[in-house]
Amino acid sequence: IDAVQEFQIATSRFGAELGRTGSSAVNIVTRSGSNSVKGVSSLFARDGAWQSRPSTLDTNADVPPFDRQQYSGALGGPLRRDAIFWFGSGEFRNQDGAVLVGARDAATRTIRRSFAPAPLDDGLWSLRVDAGAASNRITMRYAGERGLDTTSSAGERAIGSSTQRQDALNRYHAVLGTWTSVRSSTSVNSLSGSVSTFLNRTTPVV
């Protein structure tokens, strides 16, 4: 979140570089470094002791376990004053949650509600380098993600067992390069190229 400078939303009259679309176009502008070294960091935390029983559970049901820690930070500065700047950011989320499961109770011939662990670990990072003046600038940016989580699989019944959980892995890498040249007060040339890879692997626990 610390890498985002602004959101631009266009609902009509798109430029030629956006092509044709029947809805809006969203552009996310990332931050760049400057002549001074500046940084920011943040921590969001939520503990299971701070939550109450969800209203959808019976009054005698256990409170599902849950806690989350989310760290983020960003830092930027000059590689060469007035010429080359860098900006890096990272964010990590660790969450210990649970999914609702059922366990067969043969003695009472009922299904007891319980919870099975459903952890989540997700990392995001980016690095941007800008070189040149505002009238003639080259920008290179790399962004990546690695997320691993456990969730309930497609339910075949109203409440599943703990064996119906599945692990999912998301891995993402993207490199973007842009050269922007201001030719005159009425002309701007911009050339962009990007390469990205995305892997999603979902594996049932059993």
Short mmCIF file of C-alpha atoms in Angstrom, two decimals:
data_model
loop_
_atom_site.label_atom_id
_atom_site.label_comp_id
_atom_site.label_asym_id
_atom_site.label_seq_id
_atom_site.Cartn_x
_atom_site.Cartn_y
_atom_site.Cartn_z
CA ILE A 1 0.00 0.00 0.00
CA ASP A 2 2.95 2.35 0.57
CA ALA A 3 4.02 2.02 -3.08
CA VAL A 4 0.82 3.61 -4.44
CA GLN A 5 0.88 7.34 -5.08
CA GLU A 6 -2.57 7.77 -6.65
CA PHE A 7 -5.42 6.07 -8.49
CA GLN A 8 -6.64 7.43 -11.82
CA ILE A 9 -10.11 6.37 -13.02
CA ALA A 10 -11.36 7.35 -16.49
CA THR A 11 -14.99 6.59 -17.29
CA SER A 12 -15.08 8.00 -20.84
CA ARG A 13 -13.01 9.63 -23.60
CA PHE A 14 -10.04 7.28 -23.30
CA GLY A 15 -6.78 8.03 -25.03
CA ALA A 16 -5.73 5.97 -28.04
CA GLU A 17 -3.20 4.02 -25.98
CA LEU A 18 -6.01 2.40 -23.94
CA GLY A 19 -7.86 0.96 -26.92
CA ARG A 20 -11.60 0.28 -26.77
CA THR A 21 -13.44 -0.69 -23.61
CA GLY A 22 -17.05 -0.71 -22.51
CA SER A 23 -16.31 0.27 -18.91
CA SER A 24 -13.87 2.45 -17.01
CA ALA A 25 -10.08 2.35 -17.16
CA VAL A 26 -8.06 2.32 -13.92
CA ASN A 27 -4.43 3.44 -13.75
CA ILE A 28 -2.40 3.02 -10.56
CA VAL A 29 0.56 5.40 -10.25
CA THR A 30 3.45 4.13 -8.12
CA ARG A 31 5.75 6.34 -6.09
CA SER A 32 9.24 7.33 -7.18
CA GLY A 33 12.30 8.40 -5.23
CA SER A 34 13.57 11.97 -4.84
CA ASN A 35 16.75 13.84 -3.87
CA SER A 36 16.11 13.17 -0.17
CA VAL A 37 15.95 9.79 1.53
CA LYS A 38 12.43 9.20 2.88
CA GLY A 39 10.67 6.15 4.24
CA VAL A 40 7.54 4.97 5.95
CA SER A 41 6.50 1.85 7.86
CA SER A 42 3.29 0.53 9.34
CA LEU A 43 1.90 -2.36 11.35
CA PHE A 44 -1.69 -3.59 11.42
CA ALA A 45 -2.48 -6.24 14.02
CA ARG A 46 -5.58 -8.10 15.07
CA ASP A 47 -5.63 -10.67 17.85
CA GLY A 48 -8.18 -13.34 18.61
CA ALA A 49 -8.63 -11.90 22.09
CA TRP A 50 -10.13 -8.75 20.53
CA GLN A 51 -12.98 -10.47 18.73
CA SER A 52 -16.35 -11.75 19.89
CA ARG A 53 -18.40 -14.73 18.81
CA PRO A 54 -19.90 -14.23 15.33
CA SER A 55 -23.66 -13.78 15.39
CA THR A 56 -24.08 -16.74 13.03
CA LEU A 57 -22.77 -19.21 15.64
CA ASP A 58 -24.70 -20.79 18.49
CA THR A 59 -24.13 -19.30 21.93
CA ASN A 60 -22.47 -22.51 23.15
CA ALA A 61 -20.12 -22.76 20.17
CA ASP A 62 -16.42 -22.04 20.49
CA VAL A 63 -15.10 -18.78 19.11
CA PRO A 64 -13.11 -19.56 15.94
CA PRO A 65 -9.38 -18.86 16.32
CA PHE A 66 -8.07 -15.89 14.38
CA ASP A 67 -5.13 -13.47 14.40
CA ARG A 68 -3.45 -11.35 11.74
CA GLN A 69 -0.25 -9.32 11.51
CA GLN A 70 0.44 -7.11 8.50
CA TYR A 71 3.76 -5.30 8.10
CA SER A 72 4.64 -2.81 5.39
CA GLY A 73 7.47 -0.43 4.67
CA ALA A 74 8.89 1.73 1.91
CA LEU A 75 12.10 3.68 1.35
CA GLY A 76 13.33 5.87 -1.48
CA GLY A 77 16.16 8.25 -2.33
CA PRO A 78 18.75 9.28 -4.92
CA LEU A 79 21.36 7.11 -6.60
CA ARG A 80 22.68 10.28 -8.25
CA ARG A 81 21.20 13.62 -7.24
CA ASP A 82 18.93 15.21 -9.85
CA ALA A 83 19.53 12.26 -12.19
CA ILE A 84 18.77 8.74 -10.87
CA PHE A 85 16.28 7.86 -8.12
CA TRP A 86 15.14 4.61 -6.50
CA PHE A 87 12.13 3.52 -4.48
CA GLY A 88 11.45 0.15 -2.86
CA SER A 89 8.53 -1.20 -0.85
CA GLY A 90 7.45 -4.42 0.77
CA GLU A 91 4.47 -5.83 2.61
CA PHE A 92 3.94 -9.10 4.47
CA ARG A 93 0.74 -10.55 5.89
CA ASN A 94 0.59 -13.47 8.31
CA GLN A 95 -2.84 -14.76 9.25
CA ASP A 96 -3.81 -17.71 11.43
CA GLY A 97 -7.45 -18.42 10.69
CA ALA A 98 -9.81 -21.37 10.62
CA VAL A 99 -12.54 -22.88 8.50
CA LEU A 100 -15.75 -24.40 9.82
CA VAL A 101 -15.71 -28.20 9.66
CA GLY A 102 -17.81 -31.07 10.96
CA ALA A 103 -16.82 -34.16 12.91
CA ARG A 104 -19.03 -37.25 13.15
CA ASP A 105 -20.08 -38.17 16.71
CA ALA A 106 -21.08 -41.83 16.52
CA ALA A 107 -22.36 -41.93 20.12
CA THR A 108 -24.99 -39.24 19.59
CA ARG A 109 -25.30 -39.81 15.83
CA THR A 110 -24.73 -36.11 15.16
CA ILE A 111 -22.23 -33.88 13.37
CA ARG A 112 -20.30 -31.68 15.81
CA ARG A 113 -19.12 -28.34 14.50
CA SER A 114 -15.46 -27.58 14.89
CA PHE A 115 -12.67 -25.60 13.25
CA ALA A 116 -9.62 -26.63 11.23
CA PRO A 117 -6.53 -24.41 10.78
CA ALA A 118 -6.46 -22.21 7.66
CA PRO A 119 -3.20 -20.21 7.68
CA LEU A 120 -2.22 -17.51 5.19
CA ASP A 121 1.21 -16.07 4.38
CA ASP A 122 1.40 -13.42 1.67
CA GLY A 123 4.35 -11.25 0.62
CA LEU A 124 4.34 -8.30 -1.80
CA TRP A 125 7.34 -6.24 -2.91
CA SER A 126 8.36 -3.74 -5.57
CA LEU A 127 11.40 -1.78 -6.74
CA ARG A 128 11.39 1.24 -9.04
CA VAL A 129 14.26 3.17 -10.63
CA ASP A 130 13.87 6.49 -12.49
CA ALA A 131 16.63 8.08 -14.58
CA GLY A 132 16.75 11.40 -16.44
CA ALA A 133 14.90 14.70 -16.27
CA ALA A 134 11.15 15.19 -16.39
CA SER A 135 11.34 15.96 -20.12
CA ASN A 136 13.22 12.76 -20.96
CA ARG A 137 12.88 9.98 -18.39
CA ILE A 138 13.34 6.21 -18.27
CA THR A 139 11.51 4.20 -15.60
CA MET A 140 12.07 0.56 -14.67
CA ARG A 141 9.84 -1.23 -12.15
CA TYR A 142 9.77 -4.75 -10.75
CA ALA A 143 6.89 -6.14 -8.67
CA GLY A 144 6.46 -9.57 -7.12
CA GLU A 145 4.21 -11.61 -4.88
CA ARG A 146 4.31 -14.97 -3.14
CA GLY A 147 1.21 -16.13 -1.30
CA LEU A 148 0.43 -19.46 0.35
CA ASP A 149 -2.91 -20.15 2.02
CA THR A 150 -5.16 -22.99 3.13
CA THR A 151 -8.91 -22.78 2.59
CA SER A 152 -11.90 -25.07 2.35
CA SER A 153 -12.32 -26.79 -1.00
CA ALA A 154 -15.46 -26.81 -3.10
CA GLY A 155 -18.06 -28.11 -0.66
CA GLU A 156 -20.06 -31.14 -1.70
CA ARG A 157 -22.22 -30.89 1.42
CA ALA A 158 -23.44 -28.23 3.81
CA ILE A 159 -20.47 -28.70 6.15
CA GLY A 160 -17.26 -30.47 5.20
CA SER A 161 -14.60 -32.29 7.15
CA SER A 162 -11.09 -31.08 7.85
CA THR A 163 -9.82 -33.31 5.01
CA GLN A 164 -11.65 -31.10 2.50
CA ARG A 165 -9.18 -28.25 2.89
CA GLN A 166 -6.77 -27.34 0.11
CA ASP A 167 -3.48 -25.47 -0.21
CA ALA A 168 -3.06 -22.71 -2.79
CA LEU A 169 0.15 -21.08 -3.99
CA ASN A 170 0.27 -17.79 -5.92
CA ARG A 171 3.57 -16.56 -7.36
CA TYR A 172 3.81 -13.41 -9.48
CA HIS A 173 6.67 -11.49 -11.12
CA ALA A 174 6.38 -8.43 -13.39
CA VAL A 175 8.92 -6.11 -15.01
CA LEU A 176 7.85 -2.84 -16.64
CA GLY A 177 9.95 -0.34 -18.56
CA THR A 178 8.79 3.07 -19.80
CA TRP A 179 10.56 5.81 -21.76
CA THR A 180 8.80 9.18 -21.76
CA SER A 181 10.00 12.05 -23.93
CA VAL A 182 8.43 15.53 -24.03
CA ARG A 183 9.00 16.71 -27.60
CA SER A 184 7.32 20.08 -27.26
CA SER A 185 4.58 21.86 -25.33
CA THR A 186 2.00 19.93 -27.38
CA SER A 187 3.73 16.59 -28.03
CA VAL A 188 4.71 13.73 -25.74
CA ASN A 189 6.07 10.33 -26.77
CA SER A 190 5.79 7.36 -24.41
CA LEU A 191 7.10 3.85 -25.07
CA SER A 192 6.32 1.00 -22.64
CA GLY A 193 7.10 -2.68 -22.49
CA SER A 194 6.39 -5.30 -19.85
CA VAL A 195 6.88 -8.99 -19.06
CA SER A 196 4.98 -10.83 -16.34
CA THR A 197 4.60 -14.39 -15.09
CA PHE A 198 1.88 -15.79 -12.83
CA LEU A 199 1.64 -19.22 -11.22
CA ASN A 200 -1.41 -20.50 -9.37
CA ARG A 201 -1.23 -24.01 -7.92
CA THR A 202 -4.13 -25.42 -5.90
CA THR A 203 -3.59 -28.79 -4.22
CA PRO A 204 -6.12 -30.61 -2.00
CA VAL A 205 -4.72 -31.64 1.38
CA VAL A 206 -5.74 -35.25 0.72
#
